[in-house]
Backbone as CSV, one residue per row, in Angstrom:
resi,resn,N_x,N_y,N_z,CA_x,CA_y,CA_z,C_x,C_y,C_z
1,MET,-90.207,20.162,-0.331,-89.330,20.800,-0.320,-87.678,20.032,-0.416
2,LEU,-87.221,20.472,-1.772,-85.697,19.893,-2.326,-84.740,20.223,-1.024
3,GLU,-83.831,18.989,-0.155,-83.141,19.667,0.849,-81.585,19.972,-0.497
4,ASN,-80.882,20.735,0.048,-79.797,20.745,-0.762,-78.665,20.282,0.427
5,TRP,-77.544,19.461,0.364,-76.260,18.384,0.472,-75.435,18.914,0.240
6,VAL,-73.942,19.559,0.439,-73.032,19.326,-0.258,-71.874,18.898,0.633
7,VAL,-71.129,17.929,-0.060,-70.350,17.659,-0.106,-68.746,18.148,-0.365
8,MET,-67.837,19.021,0.781,-66.728,19.418,0.828,-65.760,19.195,1.190
9,PRO,-64.979,19.243,0.454,-63.274,19.100,1.146,-63.082,19.683,2.148
10,THR,-62.054,19.170,3.010,-61.967,20.883,3.794,-60.193,20.529,4.049
11,CYS,-59.759,19.543,3.308,-58.043,19.729,2.841,-57.960,19.049,1.720
12,LEU,-56.253,18.980,1.555,-55.767,18.182,0.096,-56.035,16.503,0.901
13,PRO,-56.337,15.746,-0.153,-56.093,14.361,0.166,-54.639,13.788,-0.060
14,LEU,-54.579,12.961,0.775,-53.511,11.833,0.705,-53.245,11.549,-0.358
15,VAL,-52.194,11.409,-0.798,-51.483,10.504,-2.037,-51.074,9.356,-1.783
16,ARG,-51.715,8.411,-2.871,-51.569,7.394,-2.049,-50.249,6.579,-3.538
17,ARG,-49.029,6.326,-2.955,-48.550,5.808,-4.331,-47.027,5.293,-3.095
18,ARG,-46.243,4.479,-3.742,-44.984,3.727,-2.280,-44.338,4.212,-2.755
19,CYS,-43.417,4.758,-1.549,-42.518,5.586,-1.613,-40.904,4.699,-1.351
20,HIS,-40.133,5.167,-2.348,-39.099,4.262,-2.097,-38.227,4.098,-1.661
21,ALA,-38.494,4.971,-0.270,-37.530,4.802,0.867,-37.168,3.786,2.149
22,CYS,-39.253,4.075,2.675,-39.641,3.767,3.602,-40.827,1.918,3.048
23,ALA,-41.134,2.123,1.912,-42.195,1.498,1.033,-43.667,2.088,2.242
24,SER,-43.474,3.184,2.547,-44.623,3.196,3.031,-46.049,3.572,2.014
25,GLU,-47.223,3.643,1.925,-48.237,4.282,0.727,-48.846,5.964,0.433
26,ARG,-48.406,6.464,1.909,-48.984,7.528,1.925,-48.269,8.198,1.811
27,PHE,-48.911,9.964,0.869,-48.249,11.156,0.885,-48.580,12.056,1.003
28,ARG,-48.204,13.194,1.997,-49.352,14.454,2.280,-48.484,15.530,1.748
29,THR,-49.456,16.121,0.727,-49.560,17.359,-0.311,-49.425,19.002,0.405
30,SER,-48.607,19.324,0.315,-48.640,20.790,1.222,-48.854,21.664,0.216
31,GLY,-48.983,21.460,-0.660,-49.244,22.440,-1.298,-48.596,23.313,-2.195
32,LYS,-47.383,22.940,-2.425,-45.994,23.720,-2.898,-45.546,22.457,-3.888
33,PHE,-45.387,23.904,-5.033,-45.000,23.515,-6.302,-43.123,23.960,-6.146
34,ARG,-42.240,22.634,-7.518,-41.244,22.750,-8.087,-41.040,23.182,-9.324
35,VAL,-40.374,24.807,-9.622,-40.583,24.624,-11.526,-39.174,24.677,-11.743
36,ASN,-39.178,24.249,-12.407,-37.278,24.409,-12.972,-37.517,25.031,-14.693
37,ALA,-37.206,25.632,-14.939,-36.543,26.113,-16.140,-35.412,25.280,-16.578
38,ASN,-35.240,25.128,-17.972,-33.687,24.597,-18.691,-34.508,25.625,-20.223
39,HIS,-33.963,26.797,-20.140,-33.872,27.530,-21.411,-34.976,27.325,-21.912
40,LYS,-35.613,27.067,-22.940,-36.952,27.260,-23.563,-38.315,26.368,-22.927
41,LEU,-37.159,24.737,-22.378,-37.997,24.254,-21.872,-38.511,24.605,-19.989
42,ILE,-40.220,23.972,-19.618,-39.896,23.916,-17.978,-40.447,22.667,-17.165
43,ASP,-40.117,22.290,-16.498,-40.567,20.995,-15.453,-41.036,22.004,-14.549
44,VAL,-42.718,20.992,-13.924,-43.592,21.730,-12.673,-43.393,20.251,-12.062
45,TRP,-43.452,20.301,-10.925,-43.794,19.480,-10.333,-44.565,19.397,-8.753
46,LEU,-45.560,18.638,-8.307,-46.598,19.653,-7.194,-45.355,18.448,-5.494
47,LEU,-45.002,18.851,-4.886,-44.354,18.702,-3.865,-45.022,17.471,-3.124
48,ALA,-45.061,16.388,-2.385,-45.514,15.451,-1.268,-44.385,14.672,-0.490
49,LEU,-45.271,14.674,0.677,-43.672,14.070,1.613,-44.014,12.788,2.263
50,CYS,-43.676,11.759,2.585,-43.982,10.543,2.671,-44.599,10.723,3.719
51,THR,-45.774,10.328,4.648,-46.261,10.670,5.849,-45.870,9.492,7.152
52,ALA,-44.104,8.658,6.604,-43.691,7.907,7.978,-42.516,8.287,7.505
53,CYS,-41.603,8.254,6.553,-40.160,9.502,6.833,-39.986,10.268,6.308
54,GLY,-40.906,11.339,5.465,-41.120,12.697,4.912,-40.170,12.921,3.811
55,GLU,-39.799,11.813,3.527,-39.235,11.537,1.635,-40.355,12.596,1.031
56,THR,-39.348,13.608,0.337,-40.167,14.026,-0.628,-39.965,13.053,-2.229
57,ALA,-41.441,13.217,-2.651,-42.067,12.733,-4.152,-42.288,14.363,-4.917
58,LYS,-42.111,13.319,-6.298,-42.640,14.651,-7.208,-43.751,14.088,-7.937
59,ILE,-44.853,14.287,-8.193,-46.121,14.669,-8.650,-45.633,15.597,-9.980
60,ALA,-45.467,14.564,-11.460,-45.170,15.390,-12.489,-46.386,16.321,-12.857
61,VAL,-46.812,17.396,-13.092,-47.495,18.450,-13.385,-47.265,18.936,-14.924
62,LEU,-46.143,19.638,-15.120,-45.827,19.717,-16.889,-43.782,19.145,-16.480
63,GLU,-44.444,18.188,-18.417,-42.966,18.180,-17.874,-42.461,18.879,-19.814
64,ARG,-41.404,19.109,-19.096,-41.134,19.519,-20.762,-41.556,20.249,-21.806
65,MET,-42.334,21.559,-21.633,-42.965,21.829,-21.981,-42.259,23.423,-22.607
66,SER,-42.825,23.738,-23.662,-42.412,25.509,-23.863,-42.913,26.178,-23.027
67,VAL,-42.157,27.028,-22.765,-42.202,28.102,-21.451,-43.314,28.834,-22.402
68,ARG,-43.088,29.189,-23.799,-44.331,30.357,-23.826,-45.454,29.448,-24.402
69,SER,-45.329,28.097,-23.984,-47.032,27.536,-24.199,-47.774,27.600,-22.890
70,VAL,-47.296,27.777,-21.989,-47.473,28.135,-20.491,-48.361,29.269,-19.877
71,ARG,-49.646,29.039,-19.783,-50.443,30.606,-19.463,-49.566,31.641,-18.529
72,PRO,-49.098,32.699,-18.275,-48.340,33.511,-17.445,-48.984,33.037,-15.958
73,GLU,-50.141,33.263,-16.252,-51.208,33.233,-15.096,-51.513,31.852,-14.094
74,LEU,-51.005,31.066,-14.580,-50.816,29.423,-14.378,-49.647,29.688,-13.960
75,LEU,-48.661,29.800,-14.193,-47.258,29.951,-14.084,-47.286,30.784,-12.531
76,ASP,-47.446,32.216,-12.890,-47.568,32.498,-11.426,-48.552,32.177,-10.364
77,ARG,-49.250,31.139,-10.764,-50.438,30.500,-9.562,-49.242,29.402,-8.689
78,MET,-48.352,28.408,-9.826,-47.281,27.791,-9.651,-46.290,28.697,-8.998
79,HIS,-46.058,29.860,-8.802,-44.716,29.967,-8.701,-45.607,30.526,-6.913
80,ASP,-46.272,30.822,-6.453,-46.767,31.438,-5.693,-47.424,30.445,-4.904
81,ASN,-47.234,29.099,-4.867,-47.706,27.579,-4.259,-49.214,27.735,-4.232
82,ASP,-50.074,28.062,-5.243,-51.841,28.696,-4.663,-52.240,26.738,-4.717
83,PRO,-52.822,27.179,-3.085,-53.477,25.420,-2.428,-54.585,25.074,-3.762
84,GLY,-55.198,26.269,-4.246,-56.432,25.569,-4.820,-56.173,24.852,-6.462
85,LEU,-54.585,25.780,-6.717,-54.125,24.973,-7.649,-54.053,23.725,-7.918
86,ALA,-53.146,23.347,-6.529,-52.721,21.951,-6.005,-53.967,21.132,-5.766
87,ALA,-54.690,21.773,-5.409,-56.949,20.859,-4.996,-56.769,20.135,-6.733
88,GLU,-57.074,21.020,-7.860,-56.994,21.234,-8.688,-56.711,20.012,-9.925
89,LEU,-55.175,20.349,-9.196,-54.720,19.389,-10.255,-53.923,17.886,-9.746
90,LEU,-54.193,17.569,-8.728,-54.966,16.812,-8.407,-56.416,15.518,-7.987
91,GLN,-57.130,16.359,-8.731,-58.312,16.024,-9.301,-58.260,15.602,-10.640
92,ASP,-56.771,16.384,-11.572,-56.920,16.047,-13.144,-56.700,14.649,-13.226
93,PRO,-57.105,13.720,-13.650,-56.992,12.511,-14.214,-55.747,12.600,-15.110
94,VAL,-55.640,13.398,-16.181,-54.276,13.630,-16.462,-52.843,12.908,-15.792
95,VAL,-52.524,14.149,-14.783,-51.974,14.699,-13.488,-51.401,13.263,-13.265
96,ARG,-53.265,12.123,-12.169,-52.836,11.063,-11.587,-52.220,9.942,-12.714
97,ARG,-52.886,9.340,-13.375,-52.431,8.594,-14.458,-51.231,8.577,-14.579
98,ARG,-50.218,10.429,-14.865,-48.907,10.334,-15.513,-47.901,9.731,-14.289
99,SER,-48.202,10.120,-13.140,-47.379,10.104,-11.732,-47.909,8.728,-11.113
100,ARG,-48.519,7.920,-11.368,-49.136,6.426,-11.042,-49.398,6.832,-9.782
101,ILE,-50.343,7.907,-9.590,-50.766,8.408,-8.354,-52.557,7.647,-7.980
102,ALA,-53.096,7.677,-6.733,-54.246,7.943,-6.639,-54.685,8.363,-5.119
103,LEU,-56.207,8.804,-5.083,-56.195,9.877,-3.836,-56.965,9.007,-2.912
104,ASP,-56.635,9.202,-1.473,-57.049,8.625,-0.297,-57.345,10.179,0.188
105,TRP,-58.889,9.739,0.619,-59.869,10.645,0.905,-60.873,10.802,2.251
106,ASP,-60.379,10.068,2.909,-60.985,9.544,4.605,-60.294,10.583,4.948
107,ASN,-60.779,11.368,5.901,-60.820,12.420,6.704,-60.706,13.891,6.326
108,ALA,-60.708,13.586,4.550,-60.883,14.715,3.750,-62.122,15.669,3.545
109,TRP,-62.947,15.564,4.449,-64.903,15.936,3.595,-65.081,16.154,4.551
110,ARG,-66.378,16.668,4.341,-67.521,17.055,4.999,-68.389,16.762,4.555
111,LEU,-69.842,17.079,5.314,-70.858,17.101,4.626,-71.735,17.999,5.392
112,ASP,-71.851,18.806,4.201,-73.041,20.207,5.092,-74.244,19.684,4.474
113,THR,-74.874,19.613,5.474,-76.973,19.187,4.850,-77.786,20.912,5.555
114,GLY,-77.245,22.033,5.951,-77.826,22.614,6.047,-79.095,22.849,7.615
115,GLY,-78.185,22.087,8.024,-78.695,21.620,9.710,-79.920,20.299,9.366
116,SER,-80.763,20.573,10.973,-81.244,19.264,11.024,-82.940,18.799,11.366
117,ASP,-84.097,20.194,10.105,-84.528,20.404,10.431,-85.622,19.540,9.377
118,HIS,-84.524,18.738,8.892,-85.696,17.494,8.082,-86.047,16.146,8.736
119,LEU,-85.100,15.770,9.374,-84.927,14.490,9.897,-86.537,13.969,10.932
120,ASP,-87.514,15.272,11.066,-88.656,14.761,11.513,-89.885,14.350,10.383
121,ARG,-89.353,15.079,9.291,-90.517,14.925,8.474,-90.578,13.328,7.711
122,GLU,-91.507,13.099,6.871,-91.627,11.907,6.548,-91.860,11.362,5.334
123,VAL,-91.757,12.091,4.508,-90.779,12.033,3.007,-89.550,13.459,3.289
124,ILE,-88.477,12.991,2.932,-87.529,13.966,2.496,-87.063,13.995,0.720
125,ASP,-86.481,15.088,0.217,-85.890,14.587,-1.247,-85.593,15.698,-0.752
126,VAL,-83.657,14.386,-1.566,-82.306,15.565,-1.380,-81.453,15.748,-2.247
127,SER,-80.972,16.606,-2.503,-80.111,16.611,-4.156,-78.904,17.187,-3.557
128,VAL,-77.971,15.954,-3.445,-76.591,15.866,-2.919,-75.503,16.630,-3.787
129,ARG,-74.840,17.384,-3.802,-74.043,18.026,-5.042,-72.465,18.303,-4.177
130,PHE,-71.426,18.029,-5.458,-70.199,17.552,-4.533,-69.222,18.622,-5.582
131,ALA,-68.651,19.214,-3.761,-67.953,20.510,-4.392,-66.699,20.406,-5.174
132,ALA,-66.195,18.717,-4.906,-64.762,18.283,-5.479,-65.574,16.936,-6.183
133,ARG,-64.109,16.413,-7.279,-64.531,14.790,-7.496,-64.592,14.048,-5.972
134,ILE,-64.742,13.977,-4.915,-65.062,12.869,-3.908,-65.184,11.873,-3.978
135,PRO,-64.145,11.229,-4.624,-65.579,8.980,-3.738,-66.093,8.826,-2.473
136,VAL,-67.153,8.809,-3.021,-67.927,8.669,-1.421,-68.942,7.677,-1.718
137,ARG,-69.265,6.824,-0.759,-70.277,5.986,-1.125,-71.887,6.892,-0.086
138,PRO,-72.828,6.266,-1.235,-74.058,7.059,-1.040,-74.720,7.050,0.475
139,VAL,-74.711,5.616,0.364,-74.448,5.010,1.736,-74.327,5.526,3.306
140,ARG,-73.102,5.909,3.124,-72.487,6.612,3.706,-72.999,8.581,4.288
141,LEU,-73.105,8.833,3.237,-73.587,10.289,2.766,-75.303,10.035,3.536
142,ILE,-75.444,9.485,3.240,-77.520,9.111,3.919,-77.333,9.072,5.438
143,ALA,-76.638,7.915,5.654,-76.535,7.847,7.165,-75.782,8.724,7.964
144,GLU,-74.850,9.331,7.346,-74.697,10.451,8.193,-75.745,11.508,8.224
145,GLY,-75.939,12.331,7.492,-77.169,13.321,7.194,-78.313,13.034,7.386
146,CYS,-78.762,11.757,7.888,-80.152,11.856,8.472,-79.712,11.119,9.980
147,GLY,-79.179,10.912,10.384,-78.448,10.481,11.683,-79.218,8.814,11.853
148,LEU,-78.679,8.325,10.803,-78.781,6.328,10.322,-77.649,5.477,10.335
149,SER,-78.168,4.450,11.427,-76.822,3.814,10.962,-76.770,2.877,9.538
150,ARG,-75.502,2.744,9.069,-75.793,2.501,7.701,-76.523,1.241,7.177
151,ALA,-76.847,0.060,8.384,-77.212,-0.514,8.382,-78.530,-0.809,8.343
152,GLU,-79.352,0.807,8.852,-81.113,1.060,8.961,-81.075,1.599,7.188
153,VAL,-80.010,2.185,7.218,-79.700,2.892,5.214,-80.132,1.784,4.046
154,GLU,-79.651,1.014,4.254,-78.913,-0.283,3.632,-80.626,-1.205,3.523
155,ARG,-81.409,-1.476,5.086,-82.772,-1.808,4.874,-83.814,-1.137,4.372
156,LEU,-83.623,0.435,4.673,-84.798,1.274,3.820,-84.453,1.129,2.281
157,ILE,-83.481,0.709,1.947,-83.061,0.765,-0.025,-83.770,-0.495,0.135
158,MET,-83.381,-1.644,0.769,-84.167,-3.048,0.232,-85.649,-2.588,0.074
159,GLU,-86.803,-2.215,1.494,-87.543,-1.944,1.466,-88.092,-1.258,0.820
160,GLY,-87.303,-0.165,-0.207,-88.273,0.589,-1.248,-88.522,1.749,-0.559
161,LYS,-87.667,2.500,0.543,-88.191,3.375,0.980,-87.275,4.538,1.314
162,LEU,-86.257,4.085,0.089,-84.857,5.023,-0.403,-84.305,5.152,-1.710
163,VAL,-85.014,5.816,-2.696,-85.075,5.535,-4.076,-84.051,6.771,-4.428
164,SER,-83.688,6.627,-5.596,-82.426,7.346,-6.157,-82.600,6.759,-7.732
165,THR,-82.686,7.865,-8.462,-82.102,7.421,-10.069,-80.830,6.631,-10.033
166,VAL,-80.241,6.841,-8.970,-78.275,6.082,-9.563,-78.966,4.856,-8.488
167,ARG,-77.218,4.057,-8.651,-77.130,3.256,-8.043,-76.074,3.344,-6.599
168,LEU,-76.970,3.292,-5.616,-76.518,3.767,-4.094,-75.518,2.778,-3.434
169,SER,-75.138,1.227,-4.383,-74.135,0.731,-3.884,-72.692,1.428,-4.501
170,GLY,-71.717,1.349,-3.785,-70.523,1.387,-4.207,-70.314,2.806,-4.106
171,LYS,-69.339,3.656,-4.937,-69.110,5.312,-4.710,-69.497,5.923,-5.756
172,LEU,-69.498,7.329,-5.217,-70.177,8.075,-6.244,-69.043,9.064,-5.838
173,SER,-69.093,10.039,-7.118,-68.302,11.493,-6.901,-69.355,12.350,-7.749
174,GLY,-69.799,12.103,-8.534,-71.195,13.249,-8.626,-71.897,13.273,-8.073
175,ASP,-72.882,14.362,-8.456,-74.461,14.787,-7.905,-75.500,14.045,-8.224
176,PHE,-76.045,13.599,-7.672,-77.335,13.233,-7.124,-78.436,13.478,-6.367
177,THR,-79.861,12.894,-6.626,-80.762,13.094,-5.697,-81.067,11.470,-5.258
178,PHE,-82.120,11.720,-4.186,-82.361,10.262,-3.605,-84.436,10.893,-2.739
179,THR,-84.632,10.332,-2.412,-86.260,10.559,-2.319,-86.216,9.144,-1.185
180,LEU,-86.378,9.835,0.387,-87.214,9.242,1.669,-88.144,9.097,2.390
181,LYS,-88.629,7.901,2.365,-90.182,7.698,2.990,-90.099,6.814,4.356
182,ARG,-90.121,7.861,5.234,-90.620,6.825,6.650,-91.572,6.332,7.168
């Protein structure tokens, strides 16, 4: 029987970017947007506050775009400070590259295993799905989901009792499956 686990965000991740006021490297986004229209051109930023000093940083979403080229429903979501849109835009690699930011997902996600009835079985097949592109070490997910230490998970991999079609070392942010034989 295939178990289904889901890695779900619990809040918006911290933004990693240097603060020009205090040299801290962490910003918290509240999901608020600043929209500035100048005649027929529009600029939109996602606002973030430095976790150390509270200085505001602007993450560029749209720069010098024609107002008519922006979908009205997207503009409405920005005016309404839609937190779902903020999450989507933080995931967008173009937005992250343009603003030179990285995301810090520490303490911003949880693993939903659907219960612990799998812990006593000899063999479990698990499908792990990511609700958002959250980079996490599979060893950490497996350890947390199966109630094992990370060292124990590493040992099971070395012994061939934990197998997957993807490399379990490093970080993943995409769906994968694995089989654990005890």
